[in-house]
Structure formats: structure tokens, C-alpha cells
């Protein structure tokens, strides 16, 4: 697949490179669908999880959706563009998750928690995990899901980040028991519907209310920045014939980028569907499992993690064998993003020109991995799937992420 | 001023474009060569902030040229 690197402008270069990447996109798509069939032989539920993860990867790529950018750009550019998308996704997911949790635990006041929901411990682990993750994600140029989708676009630095994430998760795995004894075993899980008789209605209303306040906060924040996109004239594309109409539709989905609000909304829906199939979307658990497997192979297996099996979230304890639920929900992001990139002709092997970026990517990744292991989830599992699970931990993690991201911004500006 | 930020990791393509606009303060164009798609969403709103308008050209091969033009000079 030779890509032209000439920068001649005009439609001819686009036309020669597009069909080639599109053909490969179709091949990758069929390969991934075939893999879904193979996986369903191990367990039927793996196919829908894999397909939903592919849809998530596709959505991340099409809308250039990165949670790291969302937090970072608040401080770096005064922009809340992606944050607004996250809020839309959280709102949709909150409603969907509540309905699903209600079907499993109709009476939240009796102490039972819905099993698969991301209701995580609230305390020092959330704060320290969030600070580390927020800092690391800004340093390395992408969070875990952001790195996954960019790996599939050809960003070599994201592969390095991912290596760092695995290392960081490994370090945490080796030290989990210390954290368990020092703090996590004493940390409560705070599930809103079970408190003060709030129930699901109260939980949803409080959460949506919180999201609304956050939205207004972001609007105010942006008004301080003076952002304004200049009006530029757009040529109206001809849309008379059916072929032209279909072509415009194709391009708006497969070629032009999606807005952050659309991306966030679609991710919210995917999150709900994934939870309905089995569990809320998370990516860190599978990476932790992979990291533990590598360490065991190198005769450096982590000690058995105290208390982890009783906690929800992305713990890496999801069973043996290659094809597990967490495998489908995490690894599926890669082909989904790759298909999106190829159809849009956005796949390109991108090598950082500066050696220090490799160090940033690796170092940031290690810090992120440690933070995600500690918080039992990343911006997906401990935030995007935790707030809709009506768990206070999601909010505290978000706050810690913001602080970590702020600190990260101060550093990256100085190592430009 | 030409800025070739191809290969740069996030957020450096956008950050360098913004620093260029801040430094030039509308005295010159900034022509950004990038292979980082998020630039297409992040740079335009920053342009207005620093007194620039913009133009985007697709070069194919996942590369774009974003020209930042001082307002009032078009």
C-alpha cells in the first residue's frame, strides 16, 4: 500500500489514493466480521461486544474523539468543544444505564449493587489515580482509548504510549496490595440510588443536573477565552441527482469528520448497548490482563490482588483464554478505527520527528497506566462508564483528571 | 511563515500554530502543513481569537495545508 507523499493539491491525488485505502478498508471490515464469527464459537456474546467495540473505534476515529484532548483543551486552548460531546454522551448513557440497572436491581435501597456497573471505590485511589492519569494522558498526547484509535490510524507514538500503559499497569499490579491495605480496602463505594432514598429517579436527576451545571460552566469558560470560528464561504455541492445525494451522504459519514457532539452521543448509545449486552464499556481491564500475562510469561507474575475480585470496573480479572468479554470490548476498537481511517484516507504511518516525543509518549503512558490501574479504569471505565453507573467515583475521578491535566499542560508547553 | 508540523504528536501541531499566531499578531500569514486531523477542528476557533481567518486544503495522503490569513488582509 504505497501512499503518495507529494503535496500536490487537487482532486487527482485524492482519487488515486482513496480507492486503494477504501479497498483495504473493505478487506479489514470483512476480516473483522469474520473474526466476530470465530469468536462467537467460543461464546455467542463475544460477537455483539466485538461489533460494538468496532463501532466505538469507528466513532472515535471519525469524530477525532479523545478524552485527553477534552480535558487538556480546556486549559491549553480555552476550548470545551469535546467536553460538550462528552456531556451529551454521559447524559444519554446515564438514562440508558439507569433503565438497565433498574431491571437488575429494582430496589436500590436494600444494599445490593448492580453487578456489572462501574461503581468504584471513592477515596485516595480515585484522587491519586485521576491525577496521575490526567497528567500522563496530556504528556503522552492521548488517553487509553485515544491511543487505541490512533494506533490504528498509524501514529507510531501511540504504539509507544500503549507500551508505556502496559508497563504502568504492570507496576501497579505489582503494588496493588500495598494500595489495597493503605487505602482502597477502607474506601466506600457510593452508589447514588442507594443513598437517602434517592432511587434511580433521584440519581438520574442529580446526575443530569450535574451535567447541566458542567455545561454552563464550560460555556462561561469559553466566553472568557474569546474563541470564535471565522465565517468562511463554503461552496454548495451539487445535490440534484440521486448519485450526488448518496455521494454527499457517504462523504459526511466516511470522509468528513464528525462533530464532537455527534461522536459523544454515539459513544453514549454504544455504551448503553454494550452494558445491555453484558457490561459497560471499558478498555483498561483487558490491557491489565495482557500486562499480567506478559509479566507471568517473564516469570515476574504479580502477587494475587487482594479484594479486586469484589470490585467492579476494569480489573483485568476477566478470565483465561484469548477471547474474553474484555478482549472483545477493547481490541475491537482497533479494526473499527482502522476501517474509519482507511475509508477517509486518513491512515498514514506518522513518525515523530523529535526523539523527545518518544520519551514523552512512553513516560506519559507509564504514568497513565499506573493511574488507571489504581483507579480501576481510565477515562472510559472510571469516568465515561462510571458517572452513568450513578457512582460518585466518576465525578471525583473527573475532578482529579482535570487537575492532572492542568499540571500536564504546564509541562507540555515548556517542552514544545 | 511556514510551519511544517507533520509527524508531531498531539497537541503540538495546534499548539505551534497558535504560538505562531500569537507571535506574529496579524503581521503575516501562517501556513501550516499537518497530518494531524484534529487540527481541522481545533485551529479554526483559535484563528478568530488571534485576528486571523483561515483556509483549508486537502493534499491527499492524510495531509492538509491550513493557511491562517490575517483578518482585513483578504
Coordinates of C-alpha atoms in Angstrom, one line a residue, chain A residues 4-9 13-14 17 64 69 72-73 76-78 81 139-141 150 155 157 225-230 232 345-348 350-353 357 360 412-413 415-416, chain B residues 4-12 14-16 18-19 33 35-38 40-42 44-50 52-65 71:
Chain A
X4 CA 2.0 9.2 -2.2
X5 CA 3.7 11.8 -0.1
X6 CA 3.6 14.5 -2.7
X7 CA 1.7 17.5 -1.5
X8 CA 0.3 18.4 -4.9
X9 CA -3.2 19.6 -4.3
X13 CA -4.2 12.8 -5.9
X14 CA -7.3 12.2 -3.8
X17 CA -5.1 7.2 -3.2
X64 CA -11.4 12.6 16.4
X69 CA -7.9 16.4 24.4
X72 CA -6.5 19.3 28.1
X73 CA -8.0 21.8 25.6
X76 CA -4.5 24.8 26.6
X77 CA -6.9 26.5 24.2
X78 CA -9.8 27.6 26.4
X81 CA -15.7 21.5 22.2
X139 CA 2.1 14.3 28.4
X140 CA 1.7 11.3 26.0
X141 CA -0.7 13.1 23.7
X150 CA -4.6 6.5 16.9
X155 CA 0.5 7.0 14.8
X157 CA 3.9 7.5 19.1
X225 CA -11.4 32.7 26.0
X226 CA -12.8 34.7 23.2
X227 CA -12.9 31.8 20.8
X228 CA -14.6 32.5 17.5
X229 CA -14.5 30.5 14.3
X230 CA -14.3 32.9 11.4
X232 CA -15.6 31.2 5.6
X345 CA -7.9 8.1 3.6
X346 CA -6.6 9.2 7.0
X347 CA -4.3 6.2 7.6
X348 CA -0.7 7.3 7.5
X350 CA 3.2 9.0 11.4
X351 CA 6.7 9.0 13.0
X352 CA 7.5 11.8 15.5
X353 CA 10.4 13.8 14.1
X357 CA 8.3 12.8 21.7
X360 CA 7.0 11.8 26.3
X412 CA 4.0 20.2 27.7
X413 CA 4.0 23.9 26.9
X415 CA 8.9 21.1 26.3
X416 CA 7.5 22.1 23.0
Chain B
X4 CA 5.7 22.0 9.0
X5 CA 4.3 20.1 11.9
X6 CA 3.8 16.8 10.2
X7 CA 4.7 13.9 12.5
X8 CA 4.2 15.9 15.6
X9 CA 2.1 14.3 18.4
X10 CA -1.0 15.9 19.9
X11 CA -1.3 18.8 20.8
X12 CA 1.9 20.2 19.3
X14 CA -2.2 23.0 17.1
X15 CA -0.1 24.5 19.8
X16 CA 2.7 25.6 17.4
X18 CA -1.4 29.1 18.0
X19 CA 2.1 30.2 19.2
X33 CA 1.4 21.7 6.9
X35 CA -1.0 15.3 9.0
X36 CA -3.0 15.5 12.3
X37 CA -6.8 15.6 11.6
X38 CA -7.7 17.2 15.0
X40 CA -9.0 20.8 11.3
X41 CA -11.4 21.1 14.4
X42 CA -9.0 22.9 16.8
X44 CA -10.2 27.4 13.2
X45 CA -11.7 28.6 16.5
X46 CA -8.3 29.8 17.7
X47 CA -7.9 31.7 14.4
X48 CA -10.7 34.1 15.3
X49 CA -9.2 34.6 18.8
X50 CA -5.9 36.0 17.3
X52 CA -6.9 35.5 11.7
X53 CA -9.2 33.8 9.2
X54 CA -8.4 30.5 7.6
X55 CA -8.4 28.3 4.6
X56 CA -8.0 24.5 4.4
X57 CA -6.7 22.5 1.5
X58 CA -6.6 18.7 1.4
X59 CA -3.4 17.4 0.0
X60 CA -4.3 13.8 0.0
X61 CA -2.3 11.1 1.8
X62 CA -3.8 12.4 5.2
X63 CA -2.1 15.7 4.8
X64 CA -3.6 19.2 5.0
X65 CA -2.5 22.7 4.4
X71 CA -8.2 39.4 9.0

